[in-house]
Amino acid sequence: MEIYLSRPDITEKEIDAVCDVLRSPDLSLGPRLSEFEEAFAAYLGRKRGVAVNSGTSGLFLCMKALGIGPGDEVITTPFSFIASTTPIMMAGARPVFVDIDPMNLNIDSARIEAAITERTRAILPVAVFGNPAGLDKVCEIASRHGLAIIEDSCEALGSSLYGKKAGTFGTMSIFAFYPNKQITTGEGGMILTDDDSLADMCVSLRNQGRGKDGGWLAHERLGYNFRLSDINCAMGIVQLSRIDEIKAKRRQVADWYRQMLAGDDRLIIPSEPEGYDMGWFVFVVRLATDTAGQRDRILEKMRSMGIQVSNYFPPVHLMPFIASQYGHKPGDFPIAESVSRSTIALPFHNHLTEEQVAAVCRALKQAIEN
């Protein structure tokens, strides 16, 4: 029997909520949209939420709302899903990569100031794997240099650092609701900010550039169709109401993995330092020794045993179209590249049983030994 890498956690409550919308005349731009936005902003303790059709769209709208465009630079991490970089490029700005901290895998705050130039407009940190480590230090640097923070918390719903929730550090922040995330709307994202003018701009931009008080055919600016339907929002409302339950399930799976893999010096196991509260997006272990090709052979062996695993993440700066555009080459960001060669994302979702986690751990150890 195959053990899946990820699965959404959908109950009859979500199904009923979606069906209620389908029975109504309001499939888009209806009451569920504002209800989801307000509930999500309230959960994070931020003033405004703006729902959009993906986290990628949300990051792009953050760029546009902040006036970031051609000639500007945005500092970010090369160790992330590609969608933290492409919105910078979509806005016409240049992504400037900074290598990562080898312990927490987030952008290394000690290296950021050396990358700041007169063209730098913002820093885009990513809470990789749901870990908000270093966000406080990044914000201190941004404040000293008068830079905006666009906080990519797409993987970090439910995480916090010293009591401050991920998604509340930045000038603007973004969450995503793809089916592998802590909560899902199928597809979708949420922009958060305490600045009404930025939120209003995002509302306009997501809806074809329509103005706040204008009619349906009155367009004040170039806009986009990045709306999130009431169908998605209804699902999101129920998922958000279950966030404590969902978070507890994910913590249990993470705890099983950490207990069963503890003491294996061939592996680096994710930790949760004092003062951190992890929302647990994925469970990614690393090989302690960076042996050429070993990780890929382990992935292949585990897949042959019916266990879905993956490498998280390939270095963004070495994606061919990015490397060719900006002249990046292997060795530019050695820590991110080394980490990328050693990562193994294990099956991780709310439905995993203790027996399945044990089977994954046995398979991993067997694959390493072989």
Short mmCIF file of C-alpha atoms in Angstrom, two decimals:
data_model
loop_
_atom_site.label_atom_id
_atom_site.label_comp_id
_atom_site.label_asym_id
_atom_site.label_seq_id
_atom_site.Cartn_x
_atom_site.Cartn_y
_atom_site.Cartn_z
CA MET A 1 0.00 0.00 0.00
CA GLU A 2 1.40 3.38 -1.02
CA ILE A 3 2.11 5.98 1.66
CA TYR A 4 1.39 9.43 0.24
CA LEU A 5 3.72 12.39 0.57
CA SER A 6 0.83 14.74 1.39
CA ARG A 7 -2.97 14.69 1.63
CA PRO A 8 -5.53 17.34 2.54
CA ASP A 9 -7.69 16.92 5.64
CA ILE A 10 -11.28 17.45 4.45
CA THR A 11 -14.35 16.65 6.56
CA GLU A 12 -18.08 16.74 5.90
CA LYS A 13 -18.12 20.26 7.36
CA GLU A 14 -16.04 21.58 4.46
CA ILE A 15 -18.15 19.68 1.95
CA ASP A 16 -21.37 21.04 3.44
CA ALA A 17 -20.00 24.60 3.42
CA VAL A 18 -19.05 24.33 -0.26
CA CYS A 19 -22.47 22.87 -1.12
CA ASP A 20 -24.18 25.75 0.69
CA VAL A 21 -22.37 28.21 -1.59
CA LEU A 22 -23.27 26.17 -4.67
CA ARG A 23 -26.93 26.44 -3.67
CA SER A 24 -26.60 30.23 -3.35
CA PRO A 25 -26.40 32.94 -6.05
CA ASP A 26 -23.03 34.15 -4.71
CA LEU A 27 -20.26 32.03 -6.19
CA SER A 28 -17.72 34.87 -6.27
CA LEU A 29 -17.30 38.22 -4.52
CA GLY A 30 -20.03 37.16 -2.10
CA PRO A 31 -20.29 37.11 1.70
CA ARG A 32 -17.90 34.18 2.22
CA LEU A 33 -15.01 36.23 0.80
CA SER A 34 -15.15 38.96 3.42
CA GLU A 35 -15.92 36.43 6.15
CA PHE A 36 -12.79 34.43 5.33
CA GLU A 37 -10.63 37.56 5.06
CA GLU A 38 -11.83 38.91 8.40
CA ALA A 39 -11.50 35.57 10.20
CA PHE A 40 -7.99 34.99 8.87
CA ALA A 41 -6.81 38.51 9.74
CA ALA A 42 -8.30 38.11 13.23
CA TYR A 43 -6.51 34.78 13.76
CA LEU A 44 -3.17 36.40 12.93
CA GLY A 45 -3.97 39.65 14.71
CA ARG A 46 -3.54 41.82 11.61
CA LYS A 47 -5.79 44.62 10.43
CA ARG A 48 -6.57 43.50 6.88
CA GLY A 49 -6.68 40.30 4.88
CA VAL A 50 -7.02 40.16 1.09
CA ALA A 51 -7.83 36.75 -0.37
CA VAL A 52 -6.32 35.86 -3.74
CA ASN A 53 -6.18 32.81 -5.99
CA SER A 54 -2.67 31.69 -4.95
CA GLY A 55 0.29 32.56 -2.78
CA THR A 56 2.22 33.38 -5.94
CA SER A 57 -0.39 35.93 -6.99
CA GLY A 58 -0.34 37.36 -3.49
CA LEU A 59 3.42 37.92 -3.52
CA PHE A 60 3.17 39.58 -6.93
CA LEU A 61 0.43 41.92 -5.71
CA CYS A 62 2.58 42.82 -2.70
CA MET A 63 5.30 43.90 -5.17
CA LYS A 64 2.82 45.98 -7.17
CA ALA A 65 1.21 47.58 -4.11
CA LEU A 66 4.63 48.62 -2.79
CA GLY A 67 5.56 50.11 -6.16
CA ILE A 68 8.40 47.65 -6.79
CA GLY A 69 9.30 47.35 -10.45
CA PRO A 70 12.03 47.57 -13.10
CA GLY A 71 15.38 48.73 -11.73
CA ASP A 72 14.55 47.66 -8.18
CA GLU A 73 16.11 44.83 -6.21
CA VAL A 74 14.52 42.51 -3.67
CA ILE A 75 16.72 40.41 -1.37
CA THR A 76 15.56 36.83 -0.86
CA THR A 77 16.69 33.26 -0.30
CA PRO A 78 17.86 30.72 -2.91
CA PHE A 79 16.55 27.83 -0.77
CA SER A 80 12.79 27.91 -1.26
CA PHE A 81 10.01 26.95 -3.62
CA ILE A 82 10.47 28.91 -6.84
CA ALA A 83 7.32 30.98 -6.24
CA SER A 84 9.14 33.17 -3.71
CA THR A 85 11.40 34.37 -6.54
CA THR A 86 9.23 34.48 -9.65
CA PRO A 87 6.87 37.23 -8.36
CA ILE A 88 9.92 39.50 -8.03
CA MET A 89 10.76 38.80 -11.66
CA MET A 90 7.11 39.16 -12.72
CA ALA A 91 7.17 42.69 -11.27
CA GLY A 92 10.26 43.47 -13.37
CA ALA A 93 12.58 43.68 -10.36
CA ARG A 94 15.77 41.67 -9.75
CA PRO A 95 15.97 38.96 -7.10
CA VAL A 96 19.18 39.27 -5.10
CA PHE A 97 19.99 36.01 -3.34
CA VAL A 98 21.65 35.68 0.04
CA ASP A 99 22.88 32.31 1.32
CA ILE A 100 21.15 30.53 4.16
CA ASP A 101 21.85 29.69 7.78
CA PRO A 102 23.00 26.04 7.83
CA MET A 103 21.01 25.33 11.00
CA ASN A 104 17.55 26.80 10.40
CA LEU A 105 17.79 26.91 6.56
CA ASN A 106 16.30 30.43 6.35
CA ILE A 107 18.07 33.43 4.85
CA ASP A 108 21.19 34.23 6.90
CA SER A 109 20.55 37.63 8.47
CA ALA A 110 24.29 38.11 9.02
CA ARG A 111 24.81 38.20 5.25
CA ILE A 112 21.95 40.51 4.29
CA GLU A 113 23.51 43.94 4.78
CA ALA A 114 26.37 43.11 2.40
CA ALA A 115 23.75 42.58 -0.32
CA ILE A 116 21.92 45.89 0.18
CA THR A 117 22.47 48.48 -2.56
CA GLU A 118 20.88 51.79 -3.51
CA ARG A 119 18.46 49.77 -5.65
CA THR A 120 17.22 47.56 -2.80
CA ARG A 121 13.55 48.15 -2.05
CA ALA A 122 12.55 45.17 0.05
CA ILE A 123 13.61 41.95 1.75
CA LEU A 124 11.55 38.83 1.13
CA PRO A 125 12.34 36.25 3.84
CA VAL A 126 10.75 32.80 3.68
CA ALA A 127 9.78 30.76 6.73
CA VAL A 128 11.15 27.58 5.14
CA PHE A 129 9.26 24.40 6.12
CA GLY A 130 7.20 26.54 8.52
CA ASN A 131 10.19 27.67 10.60
CA PRO A 132 10.11 31.43 11.40
CA ALA A 133 13.73 31.49 12.67
CA GLY A 134 15.53 34.78 12.12
CA LEU A 135 12.50 36.85 11.08
CA ASP A 136 13.04 39.19 14.01
CA LYS A 137 16.63 39.89 12.96
CA VAL A 138 15.62 40.44 9.33
CA CYS A 139 13.07 43.01 10.46
CA GLU A 140 15.72 44.87 12.48
CA ILE A 141 17.93 45.12 9.38
CA ALA A 142 15.04 46.30 7.21
CA SER A 143 14.13 48.96 9.75
CA ARG A 144 17.68 50.31 9.85
CA HIS A 145 17.78 50.63 6.07
CA GLY A 146 14.22 51.80 5.47
CA LEU A 147 13.25 48.67 3.53
CA ALA A 148 9.89 46.93 3.28
CA ILE A 149 9.52 43.34 4.47
CA ILE A 150 7.42 41.06 2.29
CA GLU A 151 7.06 38.03 4.53
CA ASP A 152 6.55 34.72 2.74
CA SER A 153 4.73 32.68 5.38
CA CYS A 154 3.08 30.38 2.85
CA GLU A 155 4.45 27.36 4.74
CA ALA A 156 4.15 28.75 8.25
CA LEU A 157 0.50 28.99 9.28
CA GLY A 158 0.34 28.31 13.01
CA SER A 159 4.04 28.94 13.62
CA SER A 160 5.35 31.58 15.98
CA LEU A 161 8.66 32.93 17.24
CA TYR A 162 8.87 34.00 20.89
CA GLY A 163 5.09 34.40 20.93
CA LYS A 164 4.88 36.46 17.73
CA LYS A 165 3.03 34.68 14.94
CA ALA A 166 4.54 34.09 11.53
CA GLY A 167 2.78 36.47 9.17
CA THR A 168 2.90 39.40 11.59
CA PHE A 169 6.54 40.43 11.09
CA GLY A 170 6.38 42.00 7.63
CA THR A 171 5.04 45.18 6.10
CA MET A 172 2.99 42.69 4.11
CA SER A 173 2.80 38.93 4.44
CA ILE A 174 1.34 36.12 2.40
CA PHE A 175 -0.05 32.67 3.16
CA ALA A 176 -0.99 29.94 0.69
CA PHE A 177 -3.66 27.25 0.74
CA TYR A 178 -2.51 24.63 -1.74
CA PRO A 179 -3.65 21.10 -0.69
CA ASN A 180 -0.34 20.27 1.01
CA LYS A 181 -0.51 23.28 3.34
CA GLN A 182 -1.74 23.30 6.95
CA ILE A 183 -5.17 24.43 5.74
CA THR A 184 -6.38 24.33 2.17
CA THR A 185 -8.92 26.02 -0.07
CA GLY A 186 -7.90 23.85 -3.03
CA GLU A 187 -6.02 26.80 -4.48
CA GLY A 188 -5.70 30.17 -2.84
CA GLY A 189 -3.72 32.65 -0.82
CA MET A 190 -4.12 35.50 1.67
CA ILE A 191 -2.28 38.82 1.84
CA LEU A 192 -2.07 40.40 5.30
CA THR A 193 -1.13 43.94 6.24
CA ASP A 194 -1.91 46.63 8.79
CA ASP A 195 -1.79 49.35 6.10
CA ASP A 196 -5.22 50.16 4.64
CA SER A 197 -3.78 51.81 1.55
CA LEU A 198 -1.75 48.70 0.68
CA ALA A 199 -4.74 46.44 1.31
CA ASP A 200 -7.04 48.63 -0.80
CA MET A 201 -4.53 48.56 -3.65
CA CYS A 202 -4.38 44.76 -3.51
CA VAL A 203 -8.19 44.55 -3.53
CA SER A 204 -8.25 46.67 -6.68
CA LEU A 205 -5.40 44.83 -8.39
CA ARG A 206 -6.90 41.38 -7.78
CA ASN A 207 -10.19 42.48 -9.35
CA GLN A 208 -9.23 43.90 -12.77
CA GLY A 209 -8.13 47.26 -11.32
CA ARG A 210 -11.62 48.27 -10.26
CA GLY A 211 -11.76 51.18 -7.82
CA LYS A 212 -13.13 51.03 -4.31
CA ASP A 213 -16.31 52.96 -5.08
CA GLY A 214 -16.52 52.55 -8.85
CA GLY A 215 -18.89 50.41 -10.88
CA TRP A 216 -18.27 46.99 -12.39
CA LEU A 217 -17.01 48.51 -15.64
CA ALA A 218 -14.99 51.30 -14.02
CA HIS A 219 -11.28 50.42 -14.00
CA GLU A 220 -8.81 52.79 -12.36
CA ARG A 221 -5.58 50.94 -13.10
CA LEU A 222 -4.07 47.91 -14.77
CA GLY A 223 -5.37 44.97 -12.77
CA TYR A 224 -5.58 41.21 -12.81
CA ASN A 225 -8.08 38.45 -12.24
CA PHE A 226 -6.64 37.04 -9.03
CA ARG A 227 -9.96 36.64 -7.18
CA LEU A 228 -10.68 33.75 -4.81
CA SER A 229 -14.22 32.39 -5.22
CA ASP A 230 -16.73 32.05 -2.41
CA ILE A 231 -16.53 28.28 -2.97
CA ASN A 232 -12.87 28.33 -1.96
CA CYS A 233 -13.50 30.80 0.85
CA ALA A 234 -16.27 28.67 2.37
CA MET A 235 -13.84 25.78 2.54
CA GLY A 236 -11.19 28.05 4.05
CA ILE A 237 -13.53 29.31 6.78
CA VAL A 238 -14.15 25.76 8.01
CA GLN A 239 -10.49 24.77 7.69
CA LEU A 240 -9.41 27.82 9.69
CA SER A 241 -11.96 26.99 12.42
CA ARG A 242 -10.18 23.62 12.73
CA ILE A 243 -6.64 25.05 12.83
CA ASP A 244 -5.89 23.97 16.42
CA GLU A 245 -7.06 20.42 15.67
CA ILE A 246 -5.07 20.33 12.42
CA LYS A 247 -1.98 21.75 14.06
CA ALA A 248 -2.16 19.14 16.85
CA LYS A 249 -2.42 16.30 14.33
CA ARG A 250 0.63 17.54 12.45
CA ARG A 251 2.61 17.95 15.66
CA GLN A 252 1.81 14.36 16.59
CA VAL A 253 3.16 13.08 13.27
CA ALA A 254 6.30 15.22 13.66
CA ASP A 255 6.79 13.92 17.20
CA TRP A 256 6.53 10.30 16.00
CA TYR A 257 9.18 10.93 13.37
CA ARG A 258 11.49 12.68 15.81
CA GLN A 259 11.15 9.90 18.38
CA MET A 260 11.70 7.09 15.86
CA LEU A 261 14.66 8.74 14.13
CA ALA A 262 16.34 10.10 17.25
CA GLY A 263 19.93 9.03 17.74
CA ASP A 264 20.60 8.14 14.10
CA ASP A 265 23.81 10.08 13.45
CA ARG A 266 23.43 9.59 9.70
CA LEU A 267 20.54 12.05 9.73
CA ILE A 268 19.91 15.67 10.72
CA ILE A 269 16.41 15.79 12.21
CA PRO A 270 14.26 18.97 12.30
CA SER A 271 14.29 20.62 15.71
CA GLU A 272 12.03 23.04 17.53
CA PRO A 273 14.20 25.28 19.70
CA GLU A 274 12.91 26.87 22.88
CA GLY A 275 10.72 29.88 22.09
CA TYR A 276 9.56 28.43 18.76
CA ASP A 277 6.11 27.02 18.01
CA MET A 278 6.14 25.14 14.71
CA GLY A 279 3.09 24.80 12.48
CA TRP A 280 4.84 21.82 10.79
CA PHE A 281 4.33 22.17 7.04
CA VAL A 282 6.54 19.22 6.02
CA PHE A 283 9.01 16.90 7.71
CA VAL A 284 12.37 17.13 5.95
CA VAL A 285 15.42 15.25 7.18
CA ARG A 286 18.95 15.72 5.85
CA LEU A 287 21.79 13.33 5.32
CA ALA A 288 24.61 14.20 7.69
CA THR A 289 27.19 13.31 5.04
CA ASP A 290 26.94 14.92 1.59
CA THR A 291 27.85 11.89 -0.53
CA ALA A 292 27.48 12.38 -4.29
CA GLY A 293 24.28 10.78 -5.52
CA GLN A 294 23.46 9.03 -2.24
CA ARG A 295 20.34 11.08 -1.51
CA ASP A 296 18.86 10.42 -4.96
CA ARG A 297 19.47 6.68 -4.62
CA ILE A 298 17.69 6.74 -1.27
CA LEU A 299 14.71 8.53 -2.81
CA GLU A 300 14.56 6.00 -5.63
CA LYS A 301 14.74 3.05 -3.22
CA MET A 302 11.98 4.38 -0.97
CA ARG A 303 9.71 5.09 -3.92
CA SER A 304 10.21 1.52 -5.11
CA MET A 305 8.89 0.45 -1.69
CA GLY A 306 5.65 2.41 -2.18
CA ILE A 307 6.66 5.40 -0.07
CA GLN A 308 6.35 8.82 -1.66
CA VAL A 309 9.35 11.02 -0.86
CA SER A 310 10.87 14.09 -2.47
CA ASN A 311 13.84 16.48 -2.49
CA TYR A 312 13.04 19.85 -0.88
CA PHE A 313 14.24 22.21 -2.45
CA PRO A 314 16.49 22.42 -5.53
CA PRO A 315 18.42 25.74 -5.43
CA VAL A 316 16.33 28.48 -7.03
CA HIS A 317 19.36 30.32 -8.44
CA LEU A 318 20.36 27.25 -10.45
CA MET A 319 17.01 26.85 -12.19
CA PRO A 320 18.12 27.13 -15.84
CA PHE A 321 16.05 30.17 -16.80
CA ILE A 322 17.10 32.06 -13.65
CA ALA A 323 20.76 31.07 -13.89
CA SER A 324 20.92 32.16 -17.53
CA GLN A 325 19.17 35.48 -16.89
CA TYR A 326 21.32 36.53 -13.92
CA GLY A 327 24.54 34.62 -14.55
CA HIS A 328 24.37 32.38 -11.50
CA LYS A 329 26.52 29.25 -11.36
CA PRO A 330 27.20 26.36 -8.99
CA GLY A 331 29.14 27.53 -5.97
CA ASP A 332 27.51 30.97 -5.75
CA PHE A 333 25.55 30.02 -2.62
CA PRO A 334 27.34 26.95 -1.30
CA ILE A 335 25.32 26.38 1.87
CA ALA A 336 21.99 26.35 0.04
CA GLU A 337 23.46 24.07 -2.62
CA SER A 338 24.91 21.64 -0.08
CA VAL A 339 21.66 21.49 1.89
CA SER A 340 19.69 20.93 -1.32
CA ARG A 341 21.78 17.85 -2.10
CA SER A 342 20.98 16.27 1.25
CA THR A 343 17.24 16.81 1.84
CA ILE A 344 14.63 14.04 2.04
CA ALA A 345 11.01 15.07 2.50
CA LEU A 346 9.16 12.22 4.21
CA PRO A 347 5.41 11.59 3.97
CA PHE A 348 3.71 14.16 6.16
CA HIS A 349 0.01 14.82 6.58
CA ASN A 350 -2.78 14.61 9.15
CA HIS A 351 -3.94 11.11 8.16
CA LEU A 352 -0.65 9.31 8.84
CA THR A 353 -0.82 6.65 11.53
CA GLU A 354 1.94 5.74 13.96
CA GLU A 355 2.33 2.42 12.14
CA GLN A 356 2.81 4.21 8.79
CA VAL A 357 5.40 6.55 10.29
CA ALA A 358 7.22 3.52 11.67
CA ALA A 359 7.14 1.91 8.21
CA VAL A 360 8.59 5.06 6.64
CA CYS A 361 11.38 5.19 9.23
CA ARG A 362 12.26 1.53 8.68
CA ALA A 363 12.35 2.06 4.93
CA LEU A 364 14.53 5.16 5.29
CA LYS A 365 17.06 3.38 7.48
CA GLN A 366 17.10 0.38 5.14
CA ALA A 367 17.61 2.62 2.10
CA ILE A 368 20.53 4.38 3.82
CA GLU A 369 22.15 1.09 4.76
CA ASN A 370 21.83 -0.22 1.22
#
